[in-house]
PDB file of C-alpha atoms in Angstrom:
ATOM      1  CA  MET A   1       4.890  19.789   0.665  1.00 78.00           C
ATOM      2  CA  CYS A   2       6.938  16.892   0.429  1.00 93.00           C
ATOM      3  CA  GLY A   3       7.606  14.578  -2.547  1.00 95.00           C
ATOM      4  CA  PHE A   4       7.262  11.234  -3.638  1.00 97.00           C
ATOM      5  CA  ILE A   5       7.426   8.954  -6.546  1.00 97.00           C
ATOM      6  CA  GLY A   6       6.450   5.500  -6.579  1.00 97.00           C
ATOM      7  CA  VAL A   7       7.536   2.335  -8.996  1.00 97.00           C
ATOM      8  CA  ILE A   8       6.301  -0.748  -9.439  1.00 97.00           C
ATOM      9  CA  THR A   9       6.932  -2.552 -12.789  1.00 96.00           C
ATOM     10  CA  LYS A  10       6.942  -6.316 -13.654  1.00 93.00           C
ATOM     11  CA  ASP A  11      10.677  -5.606 -14.209  1.00 91.00           C
ATOM     12  CA  HIS A  12      14.031  -4.292 -13.414  1.00 90.00           C
ATOM     13  CA  ILE A  13      14.167  -0.814 -11.057  1.00 91.00           C
ATOM     14  CA  ASN A  14      16.606   1.015 -12.632  1.00 88.00           C
ATOM     15  CA  LYS A  15      17.730   3.113  -9.650  1.00 88.00           C
ATOM     16  CA  THR A  16      20.081   4.941 -11.201  1.00 90.00           C
ATOM     17  CA  SER A  17      16.917   6.475 -12.627  1.00 91.00           C
ATOM     18  CA  ILE A  18      14.974   6.602  -9.730  1.00 93.00           C
ATOM     19  CA  LYS A  19      18.200   9.361  -8.820  1.00 91.00           C
ATOM     20  CA  GLU A  20      18.028  10.910 -10.799  1.00 92.00           C
ATOM     21  CA  SER A  21      14.173  11.082 -10.614  1.00 94.00           C
ATOM     22  CA  ASP A  22      14.613  11.806  -6.476  1.00 93.00           C
ATOM     23  CA  LYS A  23      16.780  15.344  -7.865  1.00 93.00           C
ATOM     24  CA  PHE A  24      13.773  17.293  -9.054  1.00 92.00           C
ATOM     25  CA  LEU A  25      12.029  16.603  -5.689  1.00 92.00           C
ATOM     26  CA  SER A  26      14.339  16.881  -3.277  1.00 90.00           C
ATOM     27  CA  CYS A  27      13.662  21.039  -3.672  1.00 90.00           C
ATOM     28  CA  ARG A  28      10.318  20.001  -1.541  1.00 87.00           C
ATOM     29  CA  GLY A  29      11.598  18.340   1.273  1.00 89.00           C
ATOM     30  CA  PRO A  30      14.053  18.809   2.985  1.00 91.00           C
ATOM     31  CA  ASP A  31      13.295  16.952   5.998  1.00 92.00           C
ATOM     32  CA  ASP A  32      14.934  13.679   5.330  1.00 93.00           C
ATOM     33  CA  HIS A  33      14.604  11.347   2.343  1.00 95.00           C
ATOM     34  CA  LYS A  34      13.486   7.917   2.096  1.00 95.00           C
ATOM     35  CA  TRP A  35      13.627   4.352   0.302  1.00 92.00           C
ATOM     36  CA  LEU A  36      10.913   1.808   0.361  1.00 93.00           C
ATOM     37  CA  GLU A  37      11.684  -1.301  -1.169  1.00 91.00           C
ATOM     38  CA  SER A  38       9.594  -4.613  -1.820  1.00 90.00           C
ATOM     39  CA  SER A  39       7.806  -7.307  -3.538  1.00 88.00           C
ATOM     40  CA  LEU A  40       4.369  -8.013  -4.450  1.00 88.00           C
ATOM     41  CA  GLU A  41       3.797 -10.574  -6.000  1.00 87.00           C
ATOM     42  CA  GLU A  42       6.655 -11.515  -8.711  1.00 88.00           C
ATOM     43  CA  LYS A  43       6.553  -7.482  -9.079  1.00 92.00           C
ATOM     44  CA  ASN A  44       9.391  -4.130  -7.964  1.00 95.00           C
ATOM     45  CA  ILE A  45       8.267  -2.372  -5.487  1.00 96.00           C
ATOM     46  CA  ILE A  46      10.207   1.058  -5.538  1.00 96.00           C
ATOM     47  CA  PHE A  47       8.717   3.949  -2.659  1.00 97.00           C
ATOM     48  CA  SER A  48      11.063   8.022  -2.545  1.00 96.00           C
ATOM     49  CA  PHE A  49      10.075   9.820   0.135  1.00 96.00           C
ATOM     50  CA  HIS A  50      11.485  13.773   0.948  1.00 96.00           C
ATOM     51  CA  ARG A  51       9.586  15.403   3.749  1.00 96.00           C
ATOM     52  CA  LEU A  52       9.264  18.801   4.975  1.00 94.00           C
ATOM     53  CA  SER A  53       8.272  18.324   7.973  1.00 94.00           C
ATOM     54  CA  ILE A  54       5.085  19.815   9.227  1.00 93.00           C
ATOM     55  CA  VAL A  55       3.419  17.436  11.709  1.00 95.00           C
ATOM     56  CA  ASP A  56       4.932  15.280  14.245  1.00 94.00           C
ATOM     57  CA  LEU A  57       8.992  15.691  13.482  1.00 95.00           C
ATOM     58  CA  SER A  58       9.279  12.085  14.675  1.00 94.00           C
ATOM     59  CA  GLU A  59      11.322   9.328  12.760  1.00 94.00           C
ATOM     60  CA  GLU A  60       7.549   7.167  13.046  1.00 94.00           C
ATOM     61  CA  ALA A  61       5.661   9.465  11.309  1.00 95.00           C
ATOM     62  CA  SER A  62       8.966   9.861   8.563  1.00 96.00           C
ATOM     63  CA  GLN A  63       7.742   8.000   4.459  1.00 96.00           C
ATOM     64  CA  PRO A  64       7.170   6.248   2.847  1.00 97.00           C
ATOM     65  CA  MET A  65       4.965   4.299   5.885  1.00 97.00           C
ATOM     66  CA  SER A  66       3.902   0.757   6.633  1.00 96.00           C
ATOM     67  CA  SER A  67       1.341  -1.490   8.660  1.00 96.00           C
ATOM     68  CA  LYS A  68       2.698  -4.643   9.060  1.00 93.00           C
ATOM     69  CA  LYS A  69      -1.376  -4.510  10.909  1.00 94.00           C
ATOM     70  CA  PHE A  70      -3.122  -3.930   6.913  1.00 96.00           C
ATOM     71  CA  ASN A  71       0.203  -4.574   4.473  1.00 96.00           C
ATOM     72  CA  SER A  72      -0.203  -1.474   3.359  1.00 97.00           C
ATOM     73  CA  GLU A  73       1.680   2.018   2.657  1.00 97.00           C
ATOM     74  CA  ILE A  74       1.235   4.593   1.796  1.00 98.00           C
ATOM     75  CA  MET A  75       3.163   7.941   0.198  1.00 98.00           C
ATOM     76  CA  PHE A  76       0.797  11.506   1.009  1.00 96.00           C
ATOM     77  CA  ASN A  77       1.608  15.567   0.497  1.00 96.00           C
ATOM     78  CA  GLY A  78      -0.295  17.888   2.346  1.00 96.00           C
ATOM     79  CA  GLU A  79      -1.711  17.954   5.651  1.00 96.00           C
ATOM     80  CA  ILE A  80      -4.516  17.056   7.287  1.00 97.00           C
ATOM     81  CA  TYR A  81      -6.300  19.551   9.506  1.00 96.00           C
ATOM     82  CA  ASN A  82      -9.182  17.224  11.182  1.00 96.00           C
ATOM     83  CA  HIS A  83      -6.536  14.134  11.455  1.00 96.00           C
ATOM     84  CA  ALA A  84      -7.291  13.980  15.580  1.00 96.00           C
ATOM     85  CA  ASP A  85     -10.985  13.846  15.501  1.00 96.00           C
ATOM     86  CA  ILE A  86     -10.717  10.947  12.453  1.00 97.00           C
ATOM     87  CA  ARG A  87      -7.956   9.478  15.472  1.00 97.00           C
ATOM     88  CA  ASN A  88      -9.693   9.161  18.541  1.00 97.00           C
ATOM     89  CA  GLU A  89     -12.711   8.214  16.813  1.00 96.00           C
ATOM     90  CA  ILE A  90     -10.735   5.306  14.735  1.00 97.00           C
ATOM     91  CA  GLU A  91      -9.248   4.463  18.402  1.00 96.00           C
ATOM     92  CA  ASN A  92     -12.541   4.557  20.203  1.00 96.00           C
ATOM     93  CA  LYS A  93     -12.605   0.827  17.969  1.00 95.00           C
ATOM     94  CA  GLY A  94      -9.810  -0.445  19.256  1.00 95.00           C
ATOM     95  CA  ILE A  95      -7.045  -0.104  17.248  1.00 95.00           C
ATOM     96  CA  GLU A  96      -3.540   1.259  18.752  1.00 94.00           C
ATOM     97  CA  PHE A  97      -1.851   3.554  17.127  1.00 96.00           C
ATOM     98  CA  SER A  98       2.407   3.423  16.729  1.00 95.00           C
ATOM     99  CA  THR A  99       3.152   7.414  16.719  1.00 96.00           C
ATOM    100  CA  SER A 100       2.173  10.039  18.877  1.00 95.00           C
ATOM    101  CA  HIS A 101      -0.206  12.619  16.430  1.00 96.00           C
ATOM    102  CA  SER A 102       0.858  11.489  12.648  1.00 97.00           C
ATOM    103  CA  ASP A 103      -1.554  12.189  10.169  1.00 97.00           C
ATOM    104  CA  THR A 104       0.119  10.605   7.878  1.00 97.00           C
ATOM    105  CA  GLU A 105      -0.645   7.123  10.194  1.00 97.00           C
ATOM    106  CA  THR A 106      -4.332   8.247  10.342  1.00 98.00           C
ATOM    107  CA  LEU A 107      -4.853   8.381   6.372  1.00 98.00           C
ATOM    108  CA  LEU A 108      -3.462   5.419   6.065  1.00 98.00           C
ATOM    109  CA  VAL A 109      -5.647   2.963   8.314  1.00 98.00           C
ATOM    110  CA  GLY A 110      -8.205   4.744   8.585  1.00 98.00           C
ATOM    111  CA  LEU A 111      -7.905   3.960   4.057  1.00 98.00           C
ATOM    112  CA  SER A 112      -6.135   0.614   5.374  1.00 97.00           C
ATOM    113  CA  MET A 113      -9.727   0.482   7.503  1.00 97.00           C
ATOM    114  CA  TYR A 114     -12.500   2.120   5.270  1.00 96.00           C
ATOM    115  CA  GLY A 115     -11.211   2.375   2.103  1.00 96.00           C
ATOM    116  CA  ASN A 116     -12.033   4.736  -0.960  1.00 96.00           C
ATOM    117  CA  LYS A 117     -14.991   5.880   1.094  1.00 96.00           C
ATOM    118  CA  PHE A 118     -12.308   7.143   4.326  1.00 97.00           C
ATOM    119  CA  VAL A 119     -11.613  10.140   2.188  1.00 97.00           C
ATOM    120  CA  GLU A 120     -15.415  11.663   2.383  1.00 95.00           C
ATOM    121  CA  LYS A 121     -14.474  12.247   5.934  1.00 96.00           C
ATOM    122  CA  ILE A 122     -10.466  14.385   5.646  1.00 96.00           C
ATOM    123  CA  ASP A 123     -10.547  17.515   5.747  1.00 97.00           C
ATOM    124  CA  GLY A 124      -6.899  18.954   3.862  1.00 96.00           C
ATOM    125  CA  GLN A 125      -4.781  19.179   1.592  1.00 96.00           C
ATOM    126  CA  PHE A 126      -3.130  16.341  -0.785  1.00 97.00           C
ATOM    127  CA  SER A 127      -1.773  14.609  -2.755  1.00 98.00           C
ATOM    128  CA  ILE A 128      -2.262  10.534  -1.440  1.00 98.00           C
ATOM    129  CA  ALA A 129      -1.015   7.262  -3.244  1.00 98.00           C
ATOM    130  CA  PHE A 130      -2.080   3.768  -1.090  1.00 98.00           C
ATOM    131  CA  LEU A 131      -0.718  -0.018  -1.730  1.00 98.00           C
ATOM    132  CA  ASN A 132      -3.242  -2.127  -0.625  1.00 97.00           C
ATOM    133  CA  LYS A 133      -1.498  -5.310  -0.648  1.00 95.00           C
ATOM    134  CA  ASN A 134      -4.293  -7.501  -0.298  1.00 95.00           C
ATOM    135  CA  LYS A 135      -6.251  -6.143  -2.444  1.00 96.00           C
ATOM    136  CA  ASN A 136      -3.317  -5.680  -5.524  1.00 96.00           C
ATOM    137  CA  THR A 137      -4.231  -2.943  -6.655  1.00 97.00           C
ATOM    138  CA  LEU A 138      -2.652   0.973  -6.029  1.00 98.00           C
ATOM    139  CA  THR A 139      -4.922   3.306  -5.484  1.00 98.00           C
ATOM    140  CA  LEU A 140      -4.131   7.692  -5.630  1.00 98.00           C
ATOM    141  CA  ILE A 141      -6.063  10.576  -4.344  1.00 98.00           C
ATOM    142  CA  ARG A 142      -6.298  14.461  -5.516  1.00 98.00           C
ATOM    143  CA  ASP A 143      -7.541  17.362  -2.861  1.00 97.00           C
ATOM    144  CA  ARG A 144     -11.251  18.843  -3.470  1.00 97.00           C
ATOM    145  CA  LEU A 145      -9.468  21.279  -5.076  1.00 95.00           C
ATOM    146  CA  GLY A 146      -6.912  20.181  -6.519  1.00 95.00           C
ATOM    147  CA  GLN A 147      -4.389  21.925  -4.423  1.00 95.00           C
ATOM    148  CA  LYS A 148      -1.252  19.119  -4.477  1.00 96.00           C
ATOM    149  CA  PRO A 149      -0.476  17.737  -7.687  1.00 96.00           C
ATOM    150  CA  LEU A 150      -0.234  14.179  -8.110  1.00 98.00           C
ATOM    151  CA  TYR A 151       0.944  12.707 -12.296  1.00 98.00           C
ATOM    152  CA  TYR A 152       0.728   8.787 -13.066  1.00 98.00           C
ATOM    153  CA  THR A 153       2.394   7.106 -16.572  1.00 98.00           C
ATOM    154  CA  ILE A 154       0.531   2.995 -16.909  1.00 97.00           C
ATOM    155  CA  ASN A 155       1.776   0.375 -18.944  1.00 94.00           C
ATOM    156  CA  ASN A 156       0.925  -3.228 -18.895  1.00 93.00           C
ATOM    157  CA  ASP A 157       4.443  -3.640 -17.222  1.00 93.00           C
ATOM    158  CA  GLY A 158       4.281  -1.507 -14.697  1.00 96.00           C
ATOM    159  CA  VAL A 159       2.700   2.176 -13.042  1.00 97.00           C
ATOM    160  CA  ILE A 160       5.531   4.915 -12.131  1.00 97.00           C
ATOM    161  CA  PHE A 161       3.350   8.023 -10.161  1.00 98.00           C
ATOM    162  CA  SER A 162       4.913  10.936  -8.982  1.00 98.00           C
ATOM    163  CA  SER A 163       3.909  14.139  -6.927  1.00 96.00           C
ATOM    164  CA  ASN A 164       6.282  15.463  -9.554  1.00 96.00           C
ATOM    165  CA  PHE A 165       6.096  15.911 -13.441  1.00 96.00           C
ATOM    166  CA  LYS A 166       9.939  16.410 -14.396  1.00 96.00           C
ATOM    167  CA  SER A 167       9.949  12.762 -11.950  1.00 96.00           C
ATOM    168  CA  ILE A 168       8.334  10.787 -14.170  1.00 97.00           C
ATOM    169  CA  LEU A 169       9.571  12.136 -17.455  1.00 95.00           C
ATOM    170  CA  ALA A 170      13.759  11.128 -16.125  1.00 95.00           C
ATOM    171  CA  TYR A 171      12.958   8.288 -14.514  1.00 94.00           C
ATOM    172  CA  LYS A 172      10.138   6.691 -18.079  1.00 91.00           C
ATOM    173  CA  ASN A 173      12.956   8.468 -20.178  1.00 87.00           C
ATOM    174  CA  ASN A 174      11.692   9.711 -23.113  1.00 91.00           C
ATOM    175  CA  PHE A 175       9.939  12.704 -24.420  1.00 93.00           C
ATOM    176  CA  ASP A 176       6.562  11.616 -25.649  1.00 94.00           C
ATOM    177  CA  LEU A 177       4.854  15.744 -26.619  1.00 95.00           C
ATOM    178  CA  ASP A 178       1.453  16.200 -26.857  1.00 96.00           C
ATOM    179  CA  ARG A 179       1.429  18.794 -29.908  1.00 95.00           C
ATOM    180  CA  LYS A 180      -1.491  19.764 -29.374  1.00 95.00           C
ATOM    181  CA  GLN A 181      -1.381  20.118 -25.577  1.00 96.00           C
ATOM    182  CA  ILE A 182       1.310  23.353 -26.595  1.00 96.00           C
ATOM    183  CA  SER A 183      -1.597  25.196 -28.314  1.00 95.00           C
ATOM    184  CA  THR A 184      -3.747  24.764 -25.082  1.00 96.00           C
ATOM    185  CA  PHE A 185      -1.077  25.877 -22.531  1.00 96.00           C
ATOM    186  CA  LEU A 186      -0.601  29.443 -25.200  1.00 96.00           C
ATOM    187  CA  GLU A 187      -4.694  29.818 -25.280  1.00 96.00           C
ATOM    188  CA  LEU A 188      -4.899  29.633 -21.597  1.00 96.00           C
ATOM    189  CA  GLY A 189      -1.470  29.027 -19.912  1.00 95.00           C
ATOM    190  CA  CYS A 190      -1.486  25.903 -18.662  1.00 94.00           C
ATOM    191  CA  ILE A 191      -2.709  22.761 -19.306  1.00 96.00           C
ATOM    192  CA  PRO A 192      -6.185  21.861 -17.721  1.00 95.00           C
ATOM    193  CA  SER A 193      -5.662  17.376 -15.605  1.00 96.00           C
ATOM    194  CA  PRO A 194      -5.867  14.860 -16.794  1.00 97.00           C
ATOM    195  CA  ASN A 195      -3.529  16.224 -20.141  1.00 97.00           C
ATOM    196  CA  THR A 196       0.070  17.366 -19.270  1.00 97.00           C
ATOM    197  CA  LEU A 197       2.512  17.661 -22.341  1.00 96.00           C
ATOM    198  CA  ASP A 198       3.732  14.296 -22.050  1.00 97.00           C
ATOM    199  CA  ARG A 199       1.225  12.000 -24.508  1.00 96.00           C
ATOM    200  CA  GLU A 200       1.533   8.765 -22.407  1.00 97.00           C
ATOM    201  CA  ILE A 201       2.044  11.072 -18.330  1.00 98.00           C
ATOM    202  CA  PHE A 202      -0.999  12.503 -16.827  1.00 98.00           C
ATOM    203  CA  LYS A 203      -2.448  14.770 -13.809  1.00 98.00           C
ATOM    204  CA  LEU A 204      -4.845  13.457 -11.407  1.00 98.00           C
ATOM    205  CA  GLN A 205      -8.443  16.101 -12.128  1.00 98.00           C
ATOM    206  CA  PRO A 206      -9.258  18.089  -8.785  1.00 97.00           C
ATOM    207  CA  GLY A 207     -11.770  15.442  -6.373  1.00 97.00           C
ATOM    208  CA  GLU A 208     -10.715  12.768  -8.494  1.00 98.00           C
ATOM    209  CA  ILE A 209      -9.717   8.810  -7.343  1.00 98.00           C
ATOM    210  CA  VAL A 210      -8.514   6.012  -9.695  1.00 98.00           C
ATOM    211  CA  GLU A 211      -7.489   3.091  -8.760  1.00 98.00           C
ATOM    212  CA  ILE A 212      -5.367   0.072 -10.154  1.00 98.00           C
ATOM    213  CA  SER A 213      -4.803  -3.295 -10.380  1.00 97.00           C
ATOM    214  CA  LEU A 214      -1.423  -4.736  -9.668  1.00 96.00           C
ATOM    215  CA  ASN A 215      -1.938  -8.328 -11.072  1.00 94.00           C
ATOM    216  CA  ASN A 216      -3.316  -6.538 -14.762  1.00 94.00           C
ATOM    217  CA  PHE A 217      -1.930  -2.463 -14.222  1.00 96.00           C
ATOM    218  CA  LYS A 218      -5.288  -1.285 -15.483  1.00 97.00           C
ATOM    219  CA  ILE A 219      -7.224   1.131 -14.068  1.00 97.00           C
ATOM    220  CA  LEU A 220     -10.516  -1.169 -12.328  1.00 97.00           C
ATOM    221  CA  ASN A 221     -12.154   2.556 -11.137  1.00 96.00           C
ATOM    222  CA  LYS A 222     -11.981   6.414 -11.888  1.00 96.00           C
ATOM    223  CA  SER A 223     -13.928   8.706  -9.795  1.00 96.00           C
ATOM    224  CA  ILE A 224     -14.314  12.578  -8.992  1.00 97.00           C
ATOM    225  CA  TYR A 225     -15.349  12.543  -4.819  1.00 97.00           C
ATOM    226  CA  TRP A 226     -16.590  16.218  -4.796  1.00 97.00           C
ATOM    227  CA  GLU A 227     -17.109  18.648  -6.950  1.00 94.00           C
ATOM    228  CA  LEU A 228     -17.986  22.045  -6.258  1.00 92.00           C
ATOM    229  CA  LYS A 229     -20.628  22.666  -8.823  1.00 92.00           C
ATOM    230  CA  ASN A 230     -23.198  21.097  -6.025  1.00 93.00           C
ATOM    231  CA  PHE A 231     -22.120  23.555  -3.804  1.00 89.00           C
ATOM    232  CA  LEU A 232     -23.390  26.727  -5.220  1.00 90.00           C
ATOM    233  CA  GLY A 233     -26.020  28.154  -4.692  1.00 88.00           C
ATOM    234  CA  ASP A 234     -28.228  31.933  -4.772  1.00 90.00           C
ATOM    235  CA  GLU A 235     -28.314  31.881  -0.790  1.00 90.00           C
ATOM    236  CA  ASP A 236     -27.990  35.186   0.358  1.00 93.00           C
ATOM    237  CA  PHE A 237     -24.969  36.791   1.246  1.00 94.00           C
ATOM    238  CA  ASN A 238     -24.189  36.344   4.749  1.00 95.00           C
ATOM    239  CA  LYS A 239     -21.587  38.361   5.877  1.00 96.00           C
ATOM    240  CA  ASP A 240     -21.435  37.012   9.925  1.00 96.00           C
ATOM    241  CA  VAL A 241     -21.585  33.060   8.364  1.00 95.00           C
ATOM    242  CA  PHE A 242     -18.547  33.971   6.173  1.00 95.00           C
ATOM    243  CA  PHE A 243     -16.756  35.662   8.564  1.00 95.00           C
ATOM    244  CA  ASN A 244     -16.583  32.529  10.829  1.00 96.00           C
ATOM    245  CA  LEU A 245     -16.134  30.066   8.518  1.00 96.00           C
ATOM    246  CA  PHE A 246     -13.150  32.063   6.658  1.00 97.00           C
ATOM    247  CA  HIS A 247     -11.767  32.742  10.489  1.00 96.00           C
ATOM    248  CA  GLU A 248     -12.215  29.181  11.102  1.00 96.00           C
ATOM    249  CA  SER A 249      -9.856  27.740   8.266  1.00 96.00           C
ATOM    250  CA  ILE A 250      -6.648  30.228   9.269  1.00 96.00           C
ATOM    251  CA  LYS A 251      -7.831  28.165  12.720  1.00 95.00           C
ATOM    252  CA  LYS A 252      -7.227  24.759  11.643  1.00 94.00           C
ATOM    253  CA  ARG A 253      -4.692  25.962   9.746  1.00 93.00           C
ATOM    254  CA  LEU A 254      -2.025  26.705  12.543  1.00 94.00           C
ATOM    255  CA  MET A 255      -1.610  23.038  13.187  1.00 92.00           C
ATOM    256  CA  SER A 256       1.365  22.980  13.526  1.00 94.00           C
ATOM    257  CA  ASP A 257       4.771  21.758  15.787  1.00 95.00           C
ATOM    258  CA  VAL A 258       7.271  23.954  13.186  1.00 94.00           C
ATOM    259  CA  PRO A 259       6.759  27.536  12.966  1.00 94.00           C
ATOM    260  CA  ILE A 260       4.345  29.946  10.403  1.00 94.00           C
ATOM    261  CA  ALA A 261       5.238  31.923   7.862  1.00 93.00           C
ATOM    262  CA  ASN A 262       2.516  33.821   6.284  1.00 96.00           C
ATOM    263  CA  LEU A 263       3.673  35.534   2.226  1.00 96.00           C
ATOM    264  CA  LEU A 264       2.036  38.483   2.282  1.00 96.00           C
ATOM    265  CA  SER A 265       1.843  40.733  -0.293  1.00 93.00           C
ATOM    266  CA  GLY A 266      -0.155  44.174   1.243  1.00 91.00           C
ATOM    267  CA  GLY A 267      -2.774  42.693  -0.876  1.00 93.00           C
ATOM    268  CA  MET A 268      -6.363  42.391   0.087  1.00 95.00           C
ATOM    269  CA  ASP A 269      -5.846  38.203   0.559  1.00 96.00           C
ATOM    270  CA  SER A 270      -3.058  38.407   2.620  1.00 96.00           C
ATOM    271  CA  THR A 271      -4.094  40.517   4.275  1.00 97.00           C
ATOM    272  CA  SER A 272      -7.326  39.311   5.741  1.00 97.00           C
ATOM    273  CA  ILE A 273      -5.508  36.325   7.109  1.00 97.00           C
ATOM    274  CA  ILE A 274      -2.714  38.903   8.412  1.00 97.00           C
ATOM    275  CA  LYS A 275      -5.597  40.361  10.833  1.00 97.00           C
ATOM    276  CA  SER A 276      -7.673  37.005  11.135  1.00 97.00           C
ATOM    277  CA  LEU A 277      -4.145  36.245  13.276  1.00 97.00           C
ATOM    278  CA  HIS A 278      -4.178  39.369  14.686  1.00 96.00           C
ATOM    279  CA  ASP A 279      -7.837  39.291  15.337  1.00 95.00           C
ATOM    280  CA  GLN A 280      -8.482  36.030  17.324  1.00 94.00           C
ATOM    281  CA  GLY A 281      -5.247  36.726  19.552  1.00 94.00           C
ATOM    282  CA  VAL A 282      -1.833  35.140  17.681  1.00 93.00           C
ATOM    283  CA  ASP A 283       1.505  36.055  18.988  1.00 89.00           C
ATOM    284  CA  ASN A 284       4.883  36.537  16.844  1.00 91.00           C
ATOM    285  CA  ILE A 285       3.050  36.612  13.804  1.00 96.00           C
ATOM    286  CA  ASN A 286       5.353  35.659  10.995  1.00 97.00           C
ATOM    287  CA  THR A 287       5.466  37.640   7.768  1.00 97.00           C
ATOM    288  CA  TYR A 288       7.405  37.213   4.288  1.00 97.00           C
ATOM    289  CA  THR A 289       7.785  39.918   1.784  1.00 96.00           C
ATOM    290  CA  VAL A 290       8.535  39.881  -1.356  1.00 94.00           C
ATOM    291  CA  GLU A 291      10.204  43.461  -3.008  1.00 93.00           C
ATOM    292  CA  ASN A 292      10.571  43.901  -6.425  1.00 92.00           C
ATOM    293  CA  LYS A 293      13.194  46.335  -8.017  1.00 92.00           C
ATOM    294  CA  ASN A 294      11.300  47.009 -10.747  1.00 94.00           C
ATOM    295  CA  LYS A 295       8.750  49.761  -8.857  1.00 90.00           C
ATOM    296  CA  GLU A 296       5.432  49.840 -11.184  1.00 91.00           C
ATOM    297  CA  TYR A 297       5.298  45.867  -9.643  1.00 91.00           C
ATOM    298  CA  ASP A 298       6.201  46.680  -5.945  1.00 93.00           C
ATOM    299  CA  GLU A 299       3.797  45.780  -3.308  1.00 93.00           C
ATOM    300  CA  SER A 300       6.140  46.416  -0.320  1.00 93.00           C
ATOM    301  CA  PHE A 301       4.796  50.360   0.575  1.00 94.00           C
ATOM    302  CA  TRP A 302       1.211  48.586   0.924  1.00 95.00           C
ATOM    303  CA  SER A 303       3.138  44.864   3.087  1.00 96.00           C
ATOM    304  CA  ASN A 304       4.866  47.744   5.378  1.00 96.00           C
ATOM    305  CA  GLN A 305       1.391  49.482   6.787  1.00 96.00           C
ATOM    306  CA  VAL A 306       0.721  46.073   7.594  1.00 97.00           C
ATOM    307  CA  VAL A 307       3.571  44.250   9.246  1.00 97.00           C
ATOM    308  CA  GLU A 308       2.909  48.225  11.030  1.00 96.00           C
ATOM    309  CA  LYS A 309      -0.712  48.225  11.894  1.00 96.00           C
ATOM    310  CA  TYR A 310      -0.892  44.902  13.478  1.00 96.00           C
ATOM    311  CA  GLY A 311       2.773  44.774  14.759  1.00 95.00           C
ATOM    312  CA  THR A 312       3.848  41.373  12.939  1.00 97.00           C
ATOM    313  CA  ASN A 313       8.189  39.463  12.605  1.00 96.00           C
ATOM    314  CA  HIS A 314       8.153  40.183   9.167  1.00 96.00           C
TER     315      HIS A 314
END
């Protein structure tokens, strides 16, 4: 999981505050840290990205990533499972890529060429910040189920956005507490999007796109491109269809240039994943279990049985 923050403002950018914001992001991206400073029509821009390298470990694939051809920039946290197929489709149109197999570059080029509708093509988990300097717009995008968080605050002078709530607070340097959300948190155990504990900071909803004009820092458009309710039905359960989908969903998550870890609790979910990996012939299955010293909550008895049965590297 990577971490990022971006500031686009008419004012001077406080680099000390950016460094404070980075303290909440470094744990999410230990492999690389990169700043990108630029300007756009009398506006100052700084992007800061902490990378956890999974796909294409090269320097060319680092973020923030820029495209001179399309005059655009991107920061992205997550993974795009079908990026290779999309890349081939774009290359067939005569477009050349700078990296060997970066899913970030596929997003950068795809959004630059096709606009917001490109998100309908991608399969993965993601939070995306895309800067189109030709259109003077910033587009924020969150994945269909909201696996990857994305926050923003906006006023007449600028916009701040980040994958971490505390990072925006650190740069904003004030906490406008929304007391209504305290009772919401106590009732639900969370604060549903688009609200947060701060009145001025908002969280993108699952499957949401927010497009912001950098001419006047106004929201041009908010839209939900995918909703779970549109895929609900009353079809009879088909075991074979389910397991084919399940195995495929695990197979496509094996795309990685680094070793893959599996968190194993011994429960139905994690055990089913390990069994699927084993049945698909995956070698060297790495598993990790957190043991609880309180025996009432410790599940290591069950996880150890899975380890023994499937011979994992535990």
